[in-house]
CSV table of C-alpha atoms in Angstrom, one decimal:
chain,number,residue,atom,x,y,z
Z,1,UNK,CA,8.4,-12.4,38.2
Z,2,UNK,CA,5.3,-10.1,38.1
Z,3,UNK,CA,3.5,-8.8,40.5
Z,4,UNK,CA,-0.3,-9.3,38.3
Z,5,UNK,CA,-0.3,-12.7,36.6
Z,6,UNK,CA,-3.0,-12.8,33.5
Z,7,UNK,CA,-5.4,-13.1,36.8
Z,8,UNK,CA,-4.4,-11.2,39.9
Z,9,UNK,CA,-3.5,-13.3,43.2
Z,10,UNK,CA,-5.3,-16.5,43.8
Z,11,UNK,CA,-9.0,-16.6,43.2
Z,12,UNK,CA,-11.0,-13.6,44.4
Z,13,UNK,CA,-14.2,-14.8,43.9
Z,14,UNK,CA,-16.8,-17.3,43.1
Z,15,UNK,CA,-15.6,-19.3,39.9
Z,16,UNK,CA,-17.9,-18.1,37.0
Z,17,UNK,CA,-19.7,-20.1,35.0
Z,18,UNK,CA,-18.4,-21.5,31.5
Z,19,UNK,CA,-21.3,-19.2,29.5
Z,20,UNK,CA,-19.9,-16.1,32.1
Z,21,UNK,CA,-16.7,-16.9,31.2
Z,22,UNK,CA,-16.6,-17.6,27.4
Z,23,UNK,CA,-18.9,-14.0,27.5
Z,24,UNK,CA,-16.4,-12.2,29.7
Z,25,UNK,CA,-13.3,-12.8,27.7
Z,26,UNK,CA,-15.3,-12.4,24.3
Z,27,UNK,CA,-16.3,-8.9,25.7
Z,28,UNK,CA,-12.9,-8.3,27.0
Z,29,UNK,CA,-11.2,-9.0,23.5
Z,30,UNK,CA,-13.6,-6.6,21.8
Z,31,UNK,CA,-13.3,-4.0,24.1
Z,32,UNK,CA,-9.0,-4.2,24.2
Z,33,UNK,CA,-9.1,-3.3,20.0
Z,34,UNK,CA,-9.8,0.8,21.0
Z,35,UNK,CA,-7.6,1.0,24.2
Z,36,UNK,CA,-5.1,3.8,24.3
Z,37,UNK,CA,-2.9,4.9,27.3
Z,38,UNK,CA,-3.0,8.1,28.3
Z,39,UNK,CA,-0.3,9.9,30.7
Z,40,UNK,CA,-1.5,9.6,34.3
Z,41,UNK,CA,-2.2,5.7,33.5
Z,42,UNK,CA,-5.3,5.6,32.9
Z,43,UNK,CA,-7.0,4.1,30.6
Z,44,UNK,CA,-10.2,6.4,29.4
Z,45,UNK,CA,-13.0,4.8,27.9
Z,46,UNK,CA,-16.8,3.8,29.1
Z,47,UNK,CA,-17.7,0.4,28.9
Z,48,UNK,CA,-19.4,1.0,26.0
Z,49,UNK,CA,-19.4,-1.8,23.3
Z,50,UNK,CA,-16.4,-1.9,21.2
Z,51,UNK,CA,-13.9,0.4,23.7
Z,52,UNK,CA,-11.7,-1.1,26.7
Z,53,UNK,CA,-13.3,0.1,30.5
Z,54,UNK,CA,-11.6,2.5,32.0
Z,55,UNK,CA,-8.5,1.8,34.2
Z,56,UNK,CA,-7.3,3.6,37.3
Z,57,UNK,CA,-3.9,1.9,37.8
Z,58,UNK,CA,-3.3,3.7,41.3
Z,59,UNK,CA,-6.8,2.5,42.1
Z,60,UNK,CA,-6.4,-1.2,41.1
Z,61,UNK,CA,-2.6,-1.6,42.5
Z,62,UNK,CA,-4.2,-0.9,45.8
Z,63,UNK,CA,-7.4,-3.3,45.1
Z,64,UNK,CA,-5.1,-5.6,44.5
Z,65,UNK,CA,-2.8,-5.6,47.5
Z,66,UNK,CA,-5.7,-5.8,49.8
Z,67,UNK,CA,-7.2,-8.3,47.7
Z,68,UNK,CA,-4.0,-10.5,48.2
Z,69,UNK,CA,-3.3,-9.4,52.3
Z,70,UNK,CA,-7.4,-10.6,52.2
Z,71,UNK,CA,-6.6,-14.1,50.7
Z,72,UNK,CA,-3.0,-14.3,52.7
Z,73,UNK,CA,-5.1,-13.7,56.3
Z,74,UNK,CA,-7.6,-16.2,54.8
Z,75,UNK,CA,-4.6,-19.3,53.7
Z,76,UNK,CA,-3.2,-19.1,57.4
Z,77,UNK,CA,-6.4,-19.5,58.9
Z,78,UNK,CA,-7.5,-22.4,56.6
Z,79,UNK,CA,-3.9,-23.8,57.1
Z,80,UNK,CA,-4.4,-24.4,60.8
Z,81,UNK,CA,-5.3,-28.0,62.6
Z,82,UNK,CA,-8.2,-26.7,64.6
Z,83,UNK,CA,-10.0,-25.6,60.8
Z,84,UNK,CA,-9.2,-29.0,58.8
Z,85,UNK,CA,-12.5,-30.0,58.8
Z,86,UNK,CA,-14.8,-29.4,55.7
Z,87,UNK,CA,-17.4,-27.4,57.7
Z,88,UNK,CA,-14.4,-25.1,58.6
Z,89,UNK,CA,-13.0,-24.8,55.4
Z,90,UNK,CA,-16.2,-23.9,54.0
Z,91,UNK,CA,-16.8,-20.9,55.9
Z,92,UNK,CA,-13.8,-19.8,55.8
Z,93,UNK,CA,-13.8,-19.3,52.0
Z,94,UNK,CA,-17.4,-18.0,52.2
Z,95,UNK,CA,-16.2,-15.2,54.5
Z,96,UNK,CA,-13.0,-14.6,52.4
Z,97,UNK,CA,-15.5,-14.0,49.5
Z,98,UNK,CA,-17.9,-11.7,51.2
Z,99,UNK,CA,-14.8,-9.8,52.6
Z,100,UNK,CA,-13.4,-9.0,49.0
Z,101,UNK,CA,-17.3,-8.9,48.0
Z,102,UNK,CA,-17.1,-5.6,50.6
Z,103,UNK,CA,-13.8,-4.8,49.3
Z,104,UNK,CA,-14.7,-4.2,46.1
Z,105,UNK,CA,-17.8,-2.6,46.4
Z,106,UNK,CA,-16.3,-0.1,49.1
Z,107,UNK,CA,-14.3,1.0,45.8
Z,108,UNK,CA,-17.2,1.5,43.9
Z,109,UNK,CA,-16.4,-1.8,41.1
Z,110,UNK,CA,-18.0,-5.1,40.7
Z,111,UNK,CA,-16.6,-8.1,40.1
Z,112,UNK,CA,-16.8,-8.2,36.5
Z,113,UNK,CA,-15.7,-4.2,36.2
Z,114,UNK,CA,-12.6,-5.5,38.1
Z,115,UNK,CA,-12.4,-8.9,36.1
Z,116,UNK,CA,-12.0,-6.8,33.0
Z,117,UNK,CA,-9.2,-4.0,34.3
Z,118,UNK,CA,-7.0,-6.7,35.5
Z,119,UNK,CA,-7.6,-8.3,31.9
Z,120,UNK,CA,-6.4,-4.9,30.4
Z,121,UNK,CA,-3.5,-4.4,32.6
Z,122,UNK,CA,-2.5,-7.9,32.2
Z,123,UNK,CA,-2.4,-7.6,28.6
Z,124,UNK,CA,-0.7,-3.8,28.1
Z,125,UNK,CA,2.8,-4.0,28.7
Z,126,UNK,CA,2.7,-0.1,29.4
Z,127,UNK,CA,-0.4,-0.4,31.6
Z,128,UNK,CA,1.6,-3.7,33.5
Z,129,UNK,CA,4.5,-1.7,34.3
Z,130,UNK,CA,3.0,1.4,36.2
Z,131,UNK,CA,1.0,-1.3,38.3
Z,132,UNK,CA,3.9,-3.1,39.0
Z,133,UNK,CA,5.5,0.3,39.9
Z,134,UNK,CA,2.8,0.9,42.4
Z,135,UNK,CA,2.4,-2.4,44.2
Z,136,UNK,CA,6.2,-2.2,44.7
Z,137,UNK,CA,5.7,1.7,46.2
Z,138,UNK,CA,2.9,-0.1,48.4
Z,139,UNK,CA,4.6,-3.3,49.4
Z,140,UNK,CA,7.9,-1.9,49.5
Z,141,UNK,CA,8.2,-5.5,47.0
Z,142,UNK,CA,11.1,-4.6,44.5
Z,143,UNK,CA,9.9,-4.5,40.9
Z,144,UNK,CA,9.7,-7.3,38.4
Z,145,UNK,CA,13.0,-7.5,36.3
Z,146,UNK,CA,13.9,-9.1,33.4
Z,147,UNK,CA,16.9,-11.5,33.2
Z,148,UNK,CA,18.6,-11.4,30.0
Z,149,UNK,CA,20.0,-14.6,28.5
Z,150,UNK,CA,23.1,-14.9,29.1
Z,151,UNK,CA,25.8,-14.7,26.0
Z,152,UNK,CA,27.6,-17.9,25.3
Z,153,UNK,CA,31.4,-17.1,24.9
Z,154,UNK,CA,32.4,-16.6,21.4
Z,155,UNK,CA,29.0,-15.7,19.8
Z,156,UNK,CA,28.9,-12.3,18.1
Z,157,UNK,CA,25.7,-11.6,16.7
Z,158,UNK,CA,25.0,-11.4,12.8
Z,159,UNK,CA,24.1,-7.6,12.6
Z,160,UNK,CA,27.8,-7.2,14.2
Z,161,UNK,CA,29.6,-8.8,11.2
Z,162,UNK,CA,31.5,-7.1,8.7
Z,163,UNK,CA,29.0,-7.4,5.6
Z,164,UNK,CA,30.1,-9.8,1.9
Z,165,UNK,CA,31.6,-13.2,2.4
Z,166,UNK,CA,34.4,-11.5,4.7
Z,167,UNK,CA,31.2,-11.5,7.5
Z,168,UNK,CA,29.9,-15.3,6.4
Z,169,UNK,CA,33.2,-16.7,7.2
Z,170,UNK,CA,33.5,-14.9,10.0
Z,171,UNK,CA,30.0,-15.5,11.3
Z,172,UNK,CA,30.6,-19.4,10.9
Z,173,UNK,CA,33.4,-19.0,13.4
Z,174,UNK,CA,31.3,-16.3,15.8
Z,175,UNK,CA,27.5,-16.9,15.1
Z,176,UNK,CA,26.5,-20.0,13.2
Z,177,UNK,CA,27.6,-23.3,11.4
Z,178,UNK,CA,25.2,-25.5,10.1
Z,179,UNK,CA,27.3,-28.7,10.9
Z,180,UNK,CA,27.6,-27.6,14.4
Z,181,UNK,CA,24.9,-29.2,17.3
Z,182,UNK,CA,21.9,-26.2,17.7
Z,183,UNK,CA,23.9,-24.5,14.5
Z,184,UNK,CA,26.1,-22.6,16.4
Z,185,UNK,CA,29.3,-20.9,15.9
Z,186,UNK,CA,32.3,-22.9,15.4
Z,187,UNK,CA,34.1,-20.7,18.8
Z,188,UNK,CA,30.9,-20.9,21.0
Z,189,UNK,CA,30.9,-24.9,20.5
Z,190,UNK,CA,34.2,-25.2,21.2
Z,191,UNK,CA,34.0,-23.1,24.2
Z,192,UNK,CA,31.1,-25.3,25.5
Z,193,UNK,CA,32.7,-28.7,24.6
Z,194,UNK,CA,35.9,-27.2,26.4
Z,195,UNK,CA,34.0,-26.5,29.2
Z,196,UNK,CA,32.7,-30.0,29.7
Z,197,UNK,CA,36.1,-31.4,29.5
Z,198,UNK,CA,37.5,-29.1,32.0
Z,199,UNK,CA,34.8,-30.0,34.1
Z,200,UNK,CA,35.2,-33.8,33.9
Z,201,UNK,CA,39.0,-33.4,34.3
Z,202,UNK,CA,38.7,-32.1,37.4
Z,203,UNK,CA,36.0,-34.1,38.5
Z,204,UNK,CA,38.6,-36.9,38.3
Z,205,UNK,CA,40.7,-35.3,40.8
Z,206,UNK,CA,38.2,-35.7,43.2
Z,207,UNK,CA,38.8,-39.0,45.0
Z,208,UNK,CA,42.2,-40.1,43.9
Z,209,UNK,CA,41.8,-43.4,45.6
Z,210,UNK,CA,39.2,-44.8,43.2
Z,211,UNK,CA,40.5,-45.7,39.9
Z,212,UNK,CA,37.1,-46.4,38.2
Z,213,UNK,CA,35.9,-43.1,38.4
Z,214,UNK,CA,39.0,-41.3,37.4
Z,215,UNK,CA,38.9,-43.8,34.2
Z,216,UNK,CA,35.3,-42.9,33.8
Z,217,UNK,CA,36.3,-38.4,33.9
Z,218,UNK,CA,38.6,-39.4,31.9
Z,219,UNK,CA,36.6,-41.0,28.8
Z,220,UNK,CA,34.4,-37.8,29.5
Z,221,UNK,CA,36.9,-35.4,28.5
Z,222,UNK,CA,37.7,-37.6,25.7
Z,223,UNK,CA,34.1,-37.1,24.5
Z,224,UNK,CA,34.3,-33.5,24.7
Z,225,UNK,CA,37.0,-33.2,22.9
Z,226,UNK,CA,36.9,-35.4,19.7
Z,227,UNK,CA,33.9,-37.6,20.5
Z,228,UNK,CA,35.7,-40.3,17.2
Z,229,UNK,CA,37.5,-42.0,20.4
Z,230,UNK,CA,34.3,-41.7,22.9
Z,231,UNK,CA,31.6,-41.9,20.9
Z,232,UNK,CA,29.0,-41.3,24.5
Z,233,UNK,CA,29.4,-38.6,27.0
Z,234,UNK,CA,28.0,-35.4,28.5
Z,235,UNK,CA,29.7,-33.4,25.9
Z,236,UNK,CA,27.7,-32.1,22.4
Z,237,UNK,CA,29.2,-34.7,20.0
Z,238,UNK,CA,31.5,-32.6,18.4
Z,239,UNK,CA,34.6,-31.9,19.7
Z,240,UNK,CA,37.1,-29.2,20.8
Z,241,UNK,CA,39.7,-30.4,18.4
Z,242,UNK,CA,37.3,-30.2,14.8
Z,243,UNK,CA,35.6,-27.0,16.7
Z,244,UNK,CA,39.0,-25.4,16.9
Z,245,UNK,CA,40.6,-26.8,13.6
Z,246,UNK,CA,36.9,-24.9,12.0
Z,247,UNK,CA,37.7,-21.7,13.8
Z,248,UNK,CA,40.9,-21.7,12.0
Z,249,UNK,CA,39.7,-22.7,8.8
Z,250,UNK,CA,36.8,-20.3,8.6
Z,251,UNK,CA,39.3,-17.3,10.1
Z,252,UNK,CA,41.4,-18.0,7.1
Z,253,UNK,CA,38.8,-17.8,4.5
Z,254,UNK,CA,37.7,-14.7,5.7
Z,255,UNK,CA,41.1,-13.4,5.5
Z,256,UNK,CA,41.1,-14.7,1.6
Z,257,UNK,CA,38.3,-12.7,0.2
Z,258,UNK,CA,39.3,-10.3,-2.3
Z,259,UNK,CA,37.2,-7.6,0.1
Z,260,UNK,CA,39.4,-8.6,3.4
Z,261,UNK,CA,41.2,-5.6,4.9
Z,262,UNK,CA,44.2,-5.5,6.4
Z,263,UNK,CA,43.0,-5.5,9.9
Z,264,UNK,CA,40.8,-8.5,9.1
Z,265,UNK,CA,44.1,-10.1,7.4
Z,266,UNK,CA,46.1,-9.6,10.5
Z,267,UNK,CA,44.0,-10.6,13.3
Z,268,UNK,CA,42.4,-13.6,11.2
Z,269,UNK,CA,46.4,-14.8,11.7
Z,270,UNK,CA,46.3,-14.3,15.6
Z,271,UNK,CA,42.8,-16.2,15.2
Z,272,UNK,CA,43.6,-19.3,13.4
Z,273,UNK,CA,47.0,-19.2,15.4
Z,274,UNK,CA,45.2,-19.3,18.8
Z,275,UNK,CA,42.6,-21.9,17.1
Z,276,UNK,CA,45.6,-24.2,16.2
Z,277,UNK,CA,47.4,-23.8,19.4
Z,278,UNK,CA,43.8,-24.8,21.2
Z,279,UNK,CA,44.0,-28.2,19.2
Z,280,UNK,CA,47.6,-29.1,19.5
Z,281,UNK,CA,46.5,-28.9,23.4
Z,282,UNK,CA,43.8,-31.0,22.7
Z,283,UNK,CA,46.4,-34.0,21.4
Z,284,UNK,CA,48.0,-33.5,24.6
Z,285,UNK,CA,44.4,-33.6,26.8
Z,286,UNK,CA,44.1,-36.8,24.6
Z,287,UNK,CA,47.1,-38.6,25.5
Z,288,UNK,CA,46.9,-38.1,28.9
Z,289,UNK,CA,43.3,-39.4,29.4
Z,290,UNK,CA,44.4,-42.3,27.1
Z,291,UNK,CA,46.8,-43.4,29.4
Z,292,UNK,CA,44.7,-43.1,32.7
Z,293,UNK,CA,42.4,-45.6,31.0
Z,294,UNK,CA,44.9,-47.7,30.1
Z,295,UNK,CA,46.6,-48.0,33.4
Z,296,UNK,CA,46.2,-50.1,36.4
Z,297,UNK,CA,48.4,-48.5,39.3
Z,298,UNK,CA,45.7,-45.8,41.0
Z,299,UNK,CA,49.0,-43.9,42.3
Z,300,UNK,CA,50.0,-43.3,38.8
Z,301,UNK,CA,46.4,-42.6,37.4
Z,302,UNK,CA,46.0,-40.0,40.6
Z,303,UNK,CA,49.2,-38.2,39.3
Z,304,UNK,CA,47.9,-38.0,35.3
Z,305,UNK,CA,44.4,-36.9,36.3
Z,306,UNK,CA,46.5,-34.0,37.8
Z,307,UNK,CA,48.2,-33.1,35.0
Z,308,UNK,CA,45.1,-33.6,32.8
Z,309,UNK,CA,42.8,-31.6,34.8
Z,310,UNK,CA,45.4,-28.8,34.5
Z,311,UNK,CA,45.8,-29.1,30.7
Z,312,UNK,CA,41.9,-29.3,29.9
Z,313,UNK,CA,41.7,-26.0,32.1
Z,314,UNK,CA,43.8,-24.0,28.9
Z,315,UNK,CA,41.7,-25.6,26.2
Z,316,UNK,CA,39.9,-22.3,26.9
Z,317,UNK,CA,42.3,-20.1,28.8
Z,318,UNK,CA,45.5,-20.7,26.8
Z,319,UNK,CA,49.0,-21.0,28.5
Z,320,UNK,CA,51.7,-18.8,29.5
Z,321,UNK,CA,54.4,-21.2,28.3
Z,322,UNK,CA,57.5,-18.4,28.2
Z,323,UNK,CA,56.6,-17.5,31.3
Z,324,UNK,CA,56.7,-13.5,30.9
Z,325,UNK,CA,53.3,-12.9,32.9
Z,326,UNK,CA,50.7,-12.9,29.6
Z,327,UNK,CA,49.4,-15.8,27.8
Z,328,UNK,CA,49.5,-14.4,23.8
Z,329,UNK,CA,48.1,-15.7,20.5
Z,330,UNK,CA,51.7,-16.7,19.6
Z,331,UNK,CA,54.2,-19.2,20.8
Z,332,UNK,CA,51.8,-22.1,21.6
Z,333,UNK,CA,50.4,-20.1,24.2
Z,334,UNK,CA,47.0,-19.1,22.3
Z,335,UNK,CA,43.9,-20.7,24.1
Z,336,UNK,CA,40.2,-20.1,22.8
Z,337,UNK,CA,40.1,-17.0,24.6
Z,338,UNK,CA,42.7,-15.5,23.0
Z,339,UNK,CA,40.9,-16.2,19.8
Z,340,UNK,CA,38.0,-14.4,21.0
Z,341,UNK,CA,39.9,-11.6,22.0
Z,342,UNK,CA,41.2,-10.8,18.7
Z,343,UNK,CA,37.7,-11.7,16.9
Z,344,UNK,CA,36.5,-8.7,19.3
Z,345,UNK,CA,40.0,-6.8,18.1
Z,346,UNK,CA,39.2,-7.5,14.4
Z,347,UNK,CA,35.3,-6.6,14.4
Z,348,UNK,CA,35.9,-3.1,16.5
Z,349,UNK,CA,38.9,-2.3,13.6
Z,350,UNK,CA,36.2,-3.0,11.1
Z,351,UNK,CA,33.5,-0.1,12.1
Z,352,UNK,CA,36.5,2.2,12.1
């Protein structure tokens, strides 16, 4: 969030008219083309025609606050029972607009003067963030922050990959597949069509006692992982088993290219390995929800969601099926994340 929408706070004053308005923002555009920022914040220019007015962050921050303490005094008022009526409510916007009327004129701007800095501000990133800076000094407010999208698992961006037809094959499996739903990678699909099935596994486990809804989880996880037997289901349409079986496929053409190394040629193995393992776990994830739909005892059907719901939780995690404390690429025990791992392995041996 910011603390100085394209308008500051709610409506300061009376609304201008349309001619005001279209004039206002013409004006405002004009003037916006010869802004500069200078050091202290602020932004030096007359209002002459053709340069941006000049802006006193500091100043304007504080404006603003008691602009919005002005209009928060002014809500709770209007908000109580005793000032519902439209007499009421009339003067009490009439006084809020004389008292920011006072307000501004007290700092020696009018209201189109302060129209047109909160239009600069609003529209200068660098401007924006030492205002924001100083309403949160004021308001003790933290600052605005940006949230950066999260990552999907598996995705490696393209300016990452090696470069030739060694970094195409890999970037199907990592970044982007034009068969794949949205075009991503072969991994980061199968990651997100695991997740749904590990989801819906263990939503079956849930109420044990009603055989209708652990049949319905169950044709879930079937969709998510090769949607040929559910055709319908909260899953992408594609499949852990083909998403796996591409990771492989694509892992090992990379590894064929005349320009492969020897560190893309080894870890491509633990890859496709991994990849492999992922869909020989998804026959298994198969099976079991096959014959959950297929049965009729709920005792039995409570006992196989079980089992499935553990099974569709190493889609992505892989299994430690020798039982030495680590789940590897090798022995069956490779999962999607192991794949990952060594795609991270293989990339980082690369900018050696």
């Amino acid at each position: 969030m910011s603390h100085l929408p394209p308008f500051v706070g709610r409506i300061s004053m009376p609304r201008p008219t349309l001619a005001r308005t279209v004039s206002c923002a013409v004006s405002s555009t004009a003037l916006l083309s010869a802004a500069f920022l200078l050091p202290h914040g602020v932004l030096q220019a007359q209002s002459a025609p053709g340069r941006a007015p000049s802006v006193d962050v500091s100043k304007l921050a504080e404006i603003h606050v008691a602009i919005t303490a002005v209009n928060d005094s002014a809500d709770a008022r209007q908000a109580q029972a005793k000032n519902k009526t439209g007499e009421a409510q009339h003067e009490l916007a009439a006084k809020k607009r004389q008292l920011i009327t006072e307000l501004l004129k007290s700092k020696g701007l009018s209201d189109t003067a302060y129209q047109r800095q909160r239009f600069v501000v609003s529209t200068d990133l660098g401007l924006r963030a030492q205002f924001d800076s100083v309403v949160a000094k004021l308001t003790g407010a933290p600052l605005p922050g940006r949230i950066a999208a999260p990552v999907a698992p598996g995705f490696v961006a393209a300016s990452a990959l090696p470069p030739g037809m060694v970094g195409t094959h890999i970037g199907h499996v990592t970044t982007s597949f034009v068969d794949t739903p949205e075009k991503a990678g072969l991994l980061p699909i199968a990651f997100t069509e695991a997740q749904v099935a590990s989801q819906h596994a263990a939503l079956a486990t849930r109420n044990t006692t009603d055989l209708a809804a652990m049949k319905l989880h169950a044709g879930h996880v079937l969709h998510a992982v090769d949607p040929t037997i559910v055709t319908t289901g909260p899953g992408k349409g594609f499949g852990v088993k083909r998403a796996a079986l591409g990771v492989a496929q694509h892992i090992e053409l990379a590894s064929k290219e005349s320009t492969a190394s020897p560190n893309v040629k080894i870890h491509s193995t633990h890859i496709a390995t991994a990849a492999r393992s992922t869909a020989t776990r998804v026959d298994q994830v198969i099976a079991l929800a096959k014959k959950i739909q297929e049965t009729s005892d709920v005792k039995e059907a409570a006992t196989l969601t079980g089992q499935l719901a553990s099974l569709a939780s190493q889609l992505a995690a892989g299994a430690d099926v020798n039982a030495d404390g680590r789940i590897d690429w090798g022995n069956g025990e490779g999962g999607l994340q192991q794949a990952q791992e060594h795609i991270t392995l293989l990339l980082a041996g690369e900018k050696k």
